C-alpha atoms as a printed R data frame, in Angstrom:
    type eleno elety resid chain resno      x       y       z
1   ATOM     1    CA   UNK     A     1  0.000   0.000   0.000
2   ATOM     2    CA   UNK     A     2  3.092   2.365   0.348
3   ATOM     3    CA   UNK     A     3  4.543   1.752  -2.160
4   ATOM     4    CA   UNK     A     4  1.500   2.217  -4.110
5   ATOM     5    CA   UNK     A     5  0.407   5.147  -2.352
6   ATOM     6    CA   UNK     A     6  4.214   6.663  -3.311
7   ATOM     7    CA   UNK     A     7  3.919   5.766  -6.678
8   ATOM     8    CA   UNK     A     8  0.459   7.397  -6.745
9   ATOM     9    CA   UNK     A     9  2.492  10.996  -5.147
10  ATOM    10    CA   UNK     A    10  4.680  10.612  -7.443
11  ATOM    11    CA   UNK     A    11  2.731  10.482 -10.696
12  ATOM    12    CA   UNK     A    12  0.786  13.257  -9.653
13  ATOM    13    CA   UNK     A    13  3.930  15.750  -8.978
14  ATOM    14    CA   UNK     A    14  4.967  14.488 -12.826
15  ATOM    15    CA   UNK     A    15  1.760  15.138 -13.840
16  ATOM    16    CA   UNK     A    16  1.668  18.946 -11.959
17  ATOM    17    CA   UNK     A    17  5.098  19.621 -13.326
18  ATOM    18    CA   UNK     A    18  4.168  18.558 -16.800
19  ATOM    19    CA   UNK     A    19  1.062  20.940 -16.967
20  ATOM    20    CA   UNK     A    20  3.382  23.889 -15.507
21  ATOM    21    CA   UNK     A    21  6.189  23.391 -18.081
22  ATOM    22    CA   UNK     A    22  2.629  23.240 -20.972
23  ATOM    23    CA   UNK     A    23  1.425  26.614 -19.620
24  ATOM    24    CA   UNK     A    24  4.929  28.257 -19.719
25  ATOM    25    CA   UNK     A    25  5.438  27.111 -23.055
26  ATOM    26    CA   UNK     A    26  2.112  27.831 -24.268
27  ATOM    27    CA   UNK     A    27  2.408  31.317 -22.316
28  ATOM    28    CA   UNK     A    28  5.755  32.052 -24.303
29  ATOM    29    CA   UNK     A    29  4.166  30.936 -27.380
30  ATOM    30    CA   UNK     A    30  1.421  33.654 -26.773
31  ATOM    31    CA   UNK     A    31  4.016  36.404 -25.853
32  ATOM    32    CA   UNK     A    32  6.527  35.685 -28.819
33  ATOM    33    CA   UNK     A    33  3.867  36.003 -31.544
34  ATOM    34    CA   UNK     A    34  1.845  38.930 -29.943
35  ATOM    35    CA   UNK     A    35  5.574  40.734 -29.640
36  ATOM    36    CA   UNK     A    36  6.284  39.410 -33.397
37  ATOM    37    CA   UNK     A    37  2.272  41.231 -34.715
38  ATOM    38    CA   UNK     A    38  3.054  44.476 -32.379
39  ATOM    39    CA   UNK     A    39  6.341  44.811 -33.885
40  ATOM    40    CA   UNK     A    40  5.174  44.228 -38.055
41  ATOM    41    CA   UNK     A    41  2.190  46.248 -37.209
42  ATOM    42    CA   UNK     A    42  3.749  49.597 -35.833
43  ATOM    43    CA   UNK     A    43  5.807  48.993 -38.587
44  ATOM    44    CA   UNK     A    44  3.305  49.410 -41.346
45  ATOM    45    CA   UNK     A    45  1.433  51.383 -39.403
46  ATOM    46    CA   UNK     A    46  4.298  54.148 -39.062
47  ATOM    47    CA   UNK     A    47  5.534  53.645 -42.612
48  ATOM    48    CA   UNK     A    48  1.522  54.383 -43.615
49  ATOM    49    CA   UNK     A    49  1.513  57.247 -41.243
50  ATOM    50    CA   UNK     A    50  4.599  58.907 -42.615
51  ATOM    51    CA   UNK     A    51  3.322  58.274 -46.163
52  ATOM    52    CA   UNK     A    52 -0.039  60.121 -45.723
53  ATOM    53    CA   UNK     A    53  1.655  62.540 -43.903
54  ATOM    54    CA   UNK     A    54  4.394  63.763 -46.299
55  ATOM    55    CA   UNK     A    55  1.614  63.263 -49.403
56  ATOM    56    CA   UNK     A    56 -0.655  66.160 -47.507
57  ATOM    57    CA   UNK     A    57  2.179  68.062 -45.866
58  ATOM    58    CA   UNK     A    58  5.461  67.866 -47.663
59  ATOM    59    CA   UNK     A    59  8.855  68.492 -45.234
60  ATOM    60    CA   UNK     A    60 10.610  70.559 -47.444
61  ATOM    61    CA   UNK     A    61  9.611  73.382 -50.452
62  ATOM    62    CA   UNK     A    62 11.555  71.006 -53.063
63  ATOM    63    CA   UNK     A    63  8.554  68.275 -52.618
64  ATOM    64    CA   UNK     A    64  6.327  70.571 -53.664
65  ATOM    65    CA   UNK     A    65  5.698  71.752 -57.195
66  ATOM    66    CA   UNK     A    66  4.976  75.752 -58.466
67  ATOM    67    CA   UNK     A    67  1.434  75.161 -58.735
68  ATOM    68    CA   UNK     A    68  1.567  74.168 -55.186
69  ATOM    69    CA   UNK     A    69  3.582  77.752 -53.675
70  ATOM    70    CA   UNK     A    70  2.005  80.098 -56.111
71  ATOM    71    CA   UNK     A    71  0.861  82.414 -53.473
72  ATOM    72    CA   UNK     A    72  4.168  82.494 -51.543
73  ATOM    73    CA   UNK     A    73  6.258  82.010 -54.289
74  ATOM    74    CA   UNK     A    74  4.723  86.056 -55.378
75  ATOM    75    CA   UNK     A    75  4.653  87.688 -52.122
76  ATOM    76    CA   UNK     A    76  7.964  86.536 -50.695
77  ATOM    77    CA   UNK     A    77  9.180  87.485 -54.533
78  ATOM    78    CA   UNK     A    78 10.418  83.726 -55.364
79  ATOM    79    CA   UNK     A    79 11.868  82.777 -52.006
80  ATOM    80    CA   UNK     A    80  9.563  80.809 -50.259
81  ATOM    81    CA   UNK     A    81  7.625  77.894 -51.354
82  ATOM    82    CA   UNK     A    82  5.378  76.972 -49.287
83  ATOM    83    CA   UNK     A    83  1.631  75.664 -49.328
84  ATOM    84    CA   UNK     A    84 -1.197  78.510 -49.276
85  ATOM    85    CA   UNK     A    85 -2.170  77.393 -45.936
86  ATOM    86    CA   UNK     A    86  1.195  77.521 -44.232
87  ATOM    87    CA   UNK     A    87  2.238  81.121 -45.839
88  ATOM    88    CA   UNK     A    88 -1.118  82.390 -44.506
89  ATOM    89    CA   UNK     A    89 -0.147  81.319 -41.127
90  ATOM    90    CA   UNK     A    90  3.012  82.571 -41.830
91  ATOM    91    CA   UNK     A    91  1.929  86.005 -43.068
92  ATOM    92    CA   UNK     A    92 -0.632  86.229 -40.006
93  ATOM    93    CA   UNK     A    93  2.023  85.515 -37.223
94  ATOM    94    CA   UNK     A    94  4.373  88.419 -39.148
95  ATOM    95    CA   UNK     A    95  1.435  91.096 -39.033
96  ATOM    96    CA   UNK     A    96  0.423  90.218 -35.069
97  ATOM    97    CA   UNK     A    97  4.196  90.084 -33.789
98  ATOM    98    CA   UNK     A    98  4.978  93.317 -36.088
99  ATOM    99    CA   UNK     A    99  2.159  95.208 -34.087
100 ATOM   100    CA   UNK     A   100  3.963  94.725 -31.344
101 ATOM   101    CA   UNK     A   101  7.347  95.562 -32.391
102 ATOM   102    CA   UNK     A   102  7.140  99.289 -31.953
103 ATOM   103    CA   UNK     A   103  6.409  98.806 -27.682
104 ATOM   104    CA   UNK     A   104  8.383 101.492 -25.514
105 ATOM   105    CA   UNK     A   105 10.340 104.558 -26.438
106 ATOM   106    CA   UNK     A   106 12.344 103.971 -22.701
107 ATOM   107    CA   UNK     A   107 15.964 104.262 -22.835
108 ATOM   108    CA   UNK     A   108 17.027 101.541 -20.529
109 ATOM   109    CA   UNK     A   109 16.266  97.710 -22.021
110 ATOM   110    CA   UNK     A   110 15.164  99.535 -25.462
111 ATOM   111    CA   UNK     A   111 15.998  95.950 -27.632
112 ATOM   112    CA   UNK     A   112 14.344  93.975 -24.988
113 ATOM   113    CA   UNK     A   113 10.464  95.614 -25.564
114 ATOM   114    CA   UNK     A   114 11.165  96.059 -28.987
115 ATOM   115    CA   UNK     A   115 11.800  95.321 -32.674
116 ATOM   116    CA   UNK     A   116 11.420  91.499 -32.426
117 ATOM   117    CA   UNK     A   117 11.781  88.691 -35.278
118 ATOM   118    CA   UNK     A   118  8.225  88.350 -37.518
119 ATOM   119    CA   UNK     A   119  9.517  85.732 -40.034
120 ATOM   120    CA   UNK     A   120 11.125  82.760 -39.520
121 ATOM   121    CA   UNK     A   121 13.844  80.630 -42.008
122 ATOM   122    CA   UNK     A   122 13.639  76.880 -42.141
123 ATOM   123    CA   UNK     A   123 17.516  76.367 -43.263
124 ATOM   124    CA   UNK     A   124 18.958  79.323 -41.494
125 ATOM   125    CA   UNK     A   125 22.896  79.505 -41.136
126 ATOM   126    CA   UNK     A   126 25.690  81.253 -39.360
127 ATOM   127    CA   UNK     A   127 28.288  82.523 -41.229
128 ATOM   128    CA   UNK     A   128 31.753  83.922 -40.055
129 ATOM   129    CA   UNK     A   129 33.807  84.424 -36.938
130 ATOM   130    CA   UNK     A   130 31.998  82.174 -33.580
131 ATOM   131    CA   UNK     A   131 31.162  85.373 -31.463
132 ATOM   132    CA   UNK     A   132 31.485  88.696 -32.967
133 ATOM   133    CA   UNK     A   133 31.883  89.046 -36.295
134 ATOM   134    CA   UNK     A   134 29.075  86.284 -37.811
135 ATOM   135    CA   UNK     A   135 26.071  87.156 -39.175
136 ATOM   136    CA   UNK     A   136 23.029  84.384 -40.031
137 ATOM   137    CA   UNK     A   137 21.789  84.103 -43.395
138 ATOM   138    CA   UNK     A   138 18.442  83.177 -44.497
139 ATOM   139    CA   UNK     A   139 17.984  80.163 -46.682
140 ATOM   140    CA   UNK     A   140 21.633  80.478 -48.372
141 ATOM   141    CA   UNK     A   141 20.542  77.617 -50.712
142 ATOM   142    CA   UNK     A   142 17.627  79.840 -51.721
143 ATOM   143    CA   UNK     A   143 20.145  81.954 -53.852
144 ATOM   144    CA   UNK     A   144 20.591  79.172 -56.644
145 ATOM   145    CA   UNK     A   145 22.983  76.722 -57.026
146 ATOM   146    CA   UNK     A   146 26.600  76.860 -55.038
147 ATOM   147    CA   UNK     A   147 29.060  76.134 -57.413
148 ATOM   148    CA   UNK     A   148 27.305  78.269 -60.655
149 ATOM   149    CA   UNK     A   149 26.028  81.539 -58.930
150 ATOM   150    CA   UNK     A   150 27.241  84.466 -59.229
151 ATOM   151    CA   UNK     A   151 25.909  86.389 -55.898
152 ATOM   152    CA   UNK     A   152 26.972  89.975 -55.237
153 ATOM   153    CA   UNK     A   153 27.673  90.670 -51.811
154 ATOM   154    CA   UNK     A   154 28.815  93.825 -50.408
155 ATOM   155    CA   UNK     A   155 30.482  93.913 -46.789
156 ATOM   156    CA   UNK     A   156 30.923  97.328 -45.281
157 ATOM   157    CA   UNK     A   157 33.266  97.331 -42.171
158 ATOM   158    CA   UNK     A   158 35.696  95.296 -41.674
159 ATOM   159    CA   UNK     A   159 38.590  96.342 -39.246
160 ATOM   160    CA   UNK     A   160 40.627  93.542 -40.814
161 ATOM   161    CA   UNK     A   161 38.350  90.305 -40.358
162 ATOM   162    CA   UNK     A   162 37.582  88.809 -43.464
163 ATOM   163    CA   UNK     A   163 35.853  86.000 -42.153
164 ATOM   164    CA   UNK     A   164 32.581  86.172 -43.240
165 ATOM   165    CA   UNK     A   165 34.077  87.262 -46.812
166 ATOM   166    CA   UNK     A   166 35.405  83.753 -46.419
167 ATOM   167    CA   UNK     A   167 32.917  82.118 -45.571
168 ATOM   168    CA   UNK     A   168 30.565  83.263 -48.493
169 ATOM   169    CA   UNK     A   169 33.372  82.379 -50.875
170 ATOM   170    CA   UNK     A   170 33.849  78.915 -49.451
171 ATOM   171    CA   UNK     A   171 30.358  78.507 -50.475
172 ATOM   172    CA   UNK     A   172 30.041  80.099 -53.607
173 ATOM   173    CA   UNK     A   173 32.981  80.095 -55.729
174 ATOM   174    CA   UNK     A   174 31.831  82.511 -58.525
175 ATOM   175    CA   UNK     A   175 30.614  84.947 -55.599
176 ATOM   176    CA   UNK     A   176 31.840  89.156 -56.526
177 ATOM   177    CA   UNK     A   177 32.204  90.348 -53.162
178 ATOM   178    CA   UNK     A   178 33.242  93.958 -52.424
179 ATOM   179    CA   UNK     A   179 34.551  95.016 -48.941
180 ATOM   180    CA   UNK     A   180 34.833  98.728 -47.938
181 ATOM   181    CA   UNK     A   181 36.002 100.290 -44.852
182 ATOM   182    CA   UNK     A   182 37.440 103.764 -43.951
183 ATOM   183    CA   UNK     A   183 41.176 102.015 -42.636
184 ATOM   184    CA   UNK     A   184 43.100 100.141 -45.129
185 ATOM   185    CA   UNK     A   185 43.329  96.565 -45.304
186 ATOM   186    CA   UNK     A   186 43.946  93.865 -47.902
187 ATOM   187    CA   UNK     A   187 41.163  91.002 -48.649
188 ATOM   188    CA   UNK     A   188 42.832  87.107 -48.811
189 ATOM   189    CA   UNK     A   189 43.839  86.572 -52.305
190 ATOM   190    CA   UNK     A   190 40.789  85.160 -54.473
191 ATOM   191    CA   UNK     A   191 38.508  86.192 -51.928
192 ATOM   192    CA   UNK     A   192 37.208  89.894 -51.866
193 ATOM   193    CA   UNK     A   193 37.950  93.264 -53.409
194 ATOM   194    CA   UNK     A   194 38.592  95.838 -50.766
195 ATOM   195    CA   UNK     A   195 37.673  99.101 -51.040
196 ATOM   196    CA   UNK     A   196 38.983 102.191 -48.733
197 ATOM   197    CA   UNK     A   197 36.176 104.812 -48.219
198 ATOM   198    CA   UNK     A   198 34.489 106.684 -45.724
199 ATOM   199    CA   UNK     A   199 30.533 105.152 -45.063
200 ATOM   200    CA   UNK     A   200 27.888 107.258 -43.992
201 ATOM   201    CA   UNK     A   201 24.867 109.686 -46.023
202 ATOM   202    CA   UNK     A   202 27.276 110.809 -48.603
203 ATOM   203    CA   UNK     A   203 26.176 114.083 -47.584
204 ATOM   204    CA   UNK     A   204 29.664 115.531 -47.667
205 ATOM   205    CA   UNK     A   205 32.620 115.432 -49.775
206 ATOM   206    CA   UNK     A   206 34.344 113.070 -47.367
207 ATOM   207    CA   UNK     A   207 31.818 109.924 -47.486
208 ATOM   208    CA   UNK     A   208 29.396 107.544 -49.682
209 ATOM   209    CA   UNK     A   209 26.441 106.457 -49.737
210 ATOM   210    CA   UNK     A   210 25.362 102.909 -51.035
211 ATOM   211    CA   UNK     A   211 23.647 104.515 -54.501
212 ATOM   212    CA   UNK     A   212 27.574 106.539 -55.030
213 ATOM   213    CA   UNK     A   213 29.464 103.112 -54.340
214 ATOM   214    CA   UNK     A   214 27.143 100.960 -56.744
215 ATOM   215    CA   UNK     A   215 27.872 103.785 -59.675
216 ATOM   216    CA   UNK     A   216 31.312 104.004 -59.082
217 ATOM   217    CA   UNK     A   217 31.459  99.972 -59.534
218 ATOM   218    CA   UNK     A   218 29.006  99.933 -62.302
219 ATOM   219    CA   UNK     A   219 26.154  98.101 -60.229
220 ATOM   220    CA   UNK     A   220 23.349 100.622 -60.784
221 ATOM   221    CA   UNK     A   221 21.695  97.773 -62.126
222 ATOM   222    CA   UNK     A   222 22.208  95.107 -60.112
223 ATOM   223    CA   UNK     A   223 20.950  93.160 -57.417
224 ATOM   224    CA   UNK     A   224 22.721  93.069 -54.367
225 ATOM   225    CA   UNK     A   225 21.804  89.920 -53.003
226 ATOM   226    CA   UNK     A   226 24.093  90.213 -48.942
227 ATOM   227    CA   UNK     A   227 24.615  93.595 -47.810
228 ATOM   228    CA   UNK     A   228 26.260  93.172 -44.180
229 ATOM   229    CA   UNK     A   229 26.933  96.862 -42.538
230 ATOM   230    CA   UNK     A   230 28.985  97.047 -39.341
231 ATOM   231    CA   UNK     A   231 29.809 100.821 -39.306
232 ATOM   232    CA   UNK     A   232 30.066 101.305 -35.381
233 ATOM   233    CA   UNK     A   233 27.006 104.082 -34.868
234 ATOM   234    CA   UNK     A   234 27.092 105.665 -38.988
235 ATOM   235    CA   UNK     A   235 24.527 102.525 -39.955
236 ATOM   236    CA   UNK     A   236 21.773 105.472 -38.988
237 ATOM   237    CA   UNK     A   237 22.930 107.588 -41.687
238 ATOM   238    CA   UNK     A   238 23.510 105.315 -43.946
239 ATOM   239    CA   UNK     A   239 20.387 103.695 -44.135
240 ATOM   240    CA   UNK     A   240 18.161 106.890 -43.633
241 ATOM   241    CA   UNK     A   241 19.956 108.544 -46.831
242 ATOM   242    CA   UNK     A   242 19.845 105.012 -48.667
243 ATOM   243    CA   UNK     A   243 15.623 105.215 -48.183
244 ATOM   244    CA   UNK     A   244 14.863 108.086 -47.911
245 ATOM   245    CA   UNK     A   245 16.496 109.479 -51.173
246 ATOM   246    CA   UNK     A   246 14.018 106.945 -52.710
247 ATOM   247    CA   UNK     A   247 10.900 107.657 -51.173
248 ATOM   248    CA   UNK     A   248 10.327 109.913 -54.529
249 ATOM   249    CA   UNK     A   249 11.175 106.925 -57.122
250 ATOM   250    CA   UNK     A   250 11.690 103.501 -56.086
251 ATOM   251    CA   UNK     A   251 13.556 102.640 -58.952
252 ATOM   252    CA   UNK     A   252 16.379 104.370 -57.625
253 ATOM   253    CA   UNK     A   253 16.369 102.069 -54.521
254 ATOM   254    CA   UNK     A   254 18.710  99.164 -55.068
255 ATOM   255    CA   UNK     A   255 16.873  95.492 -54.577
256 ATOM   256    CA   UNK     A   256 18.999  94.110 -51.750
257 ATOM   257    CA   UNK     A   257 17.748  90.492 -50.916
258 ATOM   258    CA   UNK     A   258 19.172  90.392 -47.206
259 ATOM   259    CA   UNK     A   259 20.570  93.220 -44.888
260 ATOM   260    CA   UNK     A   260 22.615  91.867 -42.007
261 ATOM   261    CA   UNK     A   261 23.812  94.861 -39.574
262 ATOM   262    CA   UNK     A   262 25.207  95.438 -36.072
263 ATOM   263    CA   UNK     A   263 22.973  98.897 -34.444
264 ATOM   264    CA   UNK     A   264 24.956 101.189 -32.260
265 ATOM   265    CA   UNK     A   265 22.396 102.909 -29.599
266 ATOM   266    CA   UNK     A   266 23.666 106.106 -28.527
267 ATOM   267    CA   UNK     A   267 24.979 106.975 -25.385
268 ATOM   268    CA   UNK     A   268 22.436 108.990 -24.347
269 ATOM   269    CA   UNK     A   269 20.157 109.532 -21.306
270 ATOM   270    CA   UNK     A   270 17.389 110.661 -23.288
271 ATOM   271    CA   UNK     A   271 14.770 108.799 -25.314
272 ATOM   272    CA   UNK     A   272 16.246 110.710 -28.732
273 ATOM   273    CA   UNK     A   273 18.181 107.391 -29.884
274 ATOM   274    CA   UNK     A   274 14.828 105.177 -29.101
275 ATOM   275    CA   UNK     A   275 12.953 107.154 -31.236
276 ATOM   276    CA   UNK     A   276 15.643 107.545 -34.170
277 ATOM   277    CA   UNK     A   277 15.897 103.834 -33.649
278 ATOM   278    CA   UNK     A   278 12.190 103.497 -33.988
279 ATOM   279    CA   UNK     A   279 12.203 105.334 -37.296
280 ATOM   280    CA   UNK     A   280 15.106 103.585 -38.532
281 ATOM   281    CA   UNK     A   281 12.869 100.126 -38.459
282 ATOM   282    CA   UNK     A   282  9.720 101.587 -39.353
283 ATOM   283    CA   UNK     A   283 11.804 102.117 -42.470
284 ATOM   284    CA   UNK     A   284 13.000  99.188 -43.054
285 ATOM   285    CA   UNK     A   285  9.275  97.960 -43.065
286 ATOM   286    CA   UNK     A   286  7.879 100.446 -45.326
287 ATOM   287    CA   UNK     A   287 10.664  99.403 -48.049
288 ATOM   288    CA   UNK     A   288  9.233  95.705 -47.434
289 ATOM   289    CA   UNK     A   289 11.938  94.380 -45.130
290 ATOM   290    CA   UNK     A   290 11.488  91.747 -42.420
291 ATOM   291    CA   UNK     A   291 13.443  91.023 -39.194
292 ATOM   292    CA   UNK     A   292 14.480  87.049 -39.341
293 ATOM   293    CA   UNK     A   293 17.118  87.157 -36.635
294 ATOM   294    CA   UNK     A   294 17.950  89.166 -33.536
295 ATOM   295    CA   UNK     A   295 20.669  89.443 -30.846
296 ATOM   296    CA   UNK     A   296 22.803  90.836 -28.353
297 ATOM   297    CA   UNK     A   297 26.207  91.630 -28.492
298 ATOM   298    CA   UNK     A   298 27.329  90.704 -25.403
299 ATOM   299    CA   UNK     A   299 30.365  92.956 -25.478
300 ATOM   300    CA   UNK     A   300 27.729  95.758 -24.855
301 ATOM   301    CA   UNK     A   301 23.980  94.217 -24.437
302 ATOM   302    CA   UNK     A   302 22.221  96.994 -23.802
303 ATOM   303    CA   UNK     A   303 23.278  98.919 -27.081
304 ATOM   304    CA   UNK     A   304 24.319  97.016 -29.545
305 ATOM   305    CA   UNK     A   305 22.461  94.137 -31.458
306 ATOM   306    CA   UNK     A   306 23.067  91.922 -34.133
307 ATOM   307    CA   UNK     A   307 19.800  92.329 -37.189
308 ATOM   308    CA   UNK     A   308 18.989  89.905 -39.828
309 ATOM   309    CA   UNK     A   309 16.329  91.489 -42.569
310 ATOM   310    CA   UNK     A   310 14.619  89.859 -45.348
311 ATOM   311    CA   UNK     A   311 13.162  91.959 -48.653
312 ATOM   312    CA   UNK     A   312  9.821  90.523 -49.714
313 ATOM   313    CA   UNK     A   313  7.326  91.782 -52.051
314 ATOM   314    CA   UNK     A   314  4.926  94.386 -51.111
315 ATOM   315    CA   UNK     A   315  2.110  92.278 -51.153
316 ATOM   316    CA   UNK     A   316  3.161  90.335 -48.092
317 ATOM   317    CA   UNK     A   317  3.058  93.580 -45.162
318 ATOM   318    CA   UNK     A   318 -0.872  94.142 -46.402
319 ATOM   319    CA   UNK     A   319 -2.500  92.808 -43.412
320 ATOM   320    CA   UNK     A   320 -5.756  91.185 -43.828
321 ATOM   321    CA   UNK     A   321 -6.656  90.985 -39.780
């Protein structure tokens, strides 16, 4: 009976352990083919995703075709290309930041309430010196092809750095690119042209202004496609006798694509330079310019900023809120 009774214990534990080792196999089973399904469905399931969603919203302008960007392809005068419903969002968030760009005429934080960014550039780049010296470019790419354009660039300042100069023709071989300043320096060889000449209004014998320096090259008729102006405090002048000799006949106003300057705030307690400064932008809008980049120079924050502008066409700054 023992021994029967052991055998019986026995059988039953084989049995017990049997069914165990069936329901962790079976259990594995289960696991191993709901993993294998999860994993082939999120795949197709993602790849179908990011089909439908590049079809209806392409990533980049060069997925989409000119029938597509008609409507920012004219107002951004063949720079953007974008779909109708993104450039209207686009245009809308320019108009409601740009009415309140123009916040505080207070001396003290002036570019912190004011004159803020309204556009924005998918493929922007730095160009230049790290620090001081750089500027950002919209779009580079946007200019045409690297190694067969022939930009004109015109860099005014330079107290010796050629960097940016550099930079530019690293990128575009065939690139013109004029530098002027009032000391005398020489641009790298292959590089630049360097010009010696006083910058300002050209309102006396003893400096230029922009329109007297394209004539004397023979550009009158030519798009400047970089103008980068780092005249330590004279970039008031400058661009107030650049515009405002051309409020009478816009023909006389040279297309420039993009304006990249340093502004000098003047040292002074009053709210004079605010206002000036004021005026200077509300220029730069009414000749159908838009700030894409802003920022401090930290060697002297509260007066001196870095400004990235972008010339559109006209039709772009009528607001339709």
């Amino acid at each position: 009976n023992d021994s029967v009774l052991m055998s019986s214990i026995i059988t039953k534990k084989l049995d017990l352990l049997l069914t165990n080792k069936t329901l962790i196999i079976f259990s594995l089973i289960i696991t191993l083919c709901s993993l294998y399904y999860f994993i082939i469905y999120n795949k197709t399931s993602s790849s179908t995703i990011t089909y439908l969603i590049s079809s209806l919203r392409p990533s980049s302008s060069e997925q989409l075709n000119p029938n597509q960007c008609q409507l920012s392809m004219k107002e951004s005068d063949n720079w953007f290309c974008e779909l109708d419903s993104d450039w209207k969002r686009r245009k809308r968030l320019h108009h409601i930041q740009d009415k309140r760009n123009r916040f505080s005429d207070a001396r003290p934080l002036f570019f912190q309430n004011n004159w803020e960014p309204t556009i924005q550039c998918e493929f922007e780049r730095r160009l230049g010196n790290i620090g001081d010296g750089g500027k950002w470019i919209c779009d580079i790419h946007c200019f045409g092809p690297m190694n067969t354009t022939n930009i004109l660039v015109y860099s005014l300042g330079s107290n010796g750095d050629f960097s940016f100069e550099r930079a530019i023709k690293g990128l575009f071989s065939k690139a013109e690119i004029h530098t002027f300043d009032l000391g005398v320096y020489k641009c790298p060889k292959n590089v630049c042209i360097f010009h010696q000449v006083r910058l300002g209004s050209g309102k006396n014998d003893s400096s230029k202004s922009l329109q007297m320096i394209m004539k004397d090259l023979g550009h009158q008729k030519r798009q400047i496609h970089i103008l980068k102006v780092d005249i330590e405090g004279s970039e008031f002048n400058f661009f107030e006798e650049l515009f405002q000799s051309s409020n009478n006949n816009q023909n006389d106003l040279p297309y420039i694509r993009q304006i990249l300057f340093e502004i000098h705030l003047a040292h002074d307690v009053t709210e004079a330079p605010s206002q000036r400064t004021h005026k200077l932008f509300e220029l730069f809008r009414t000749n159908h310019y838009a700030i894409f980049h802003k920022e401090a120079n930290l060697y002297n924050a509260q007066n001196v900023f870095e400004y990235a502008l972008l010339r559109l066409n006209p039709t772009f700054f009528i607001s339709s809120l």
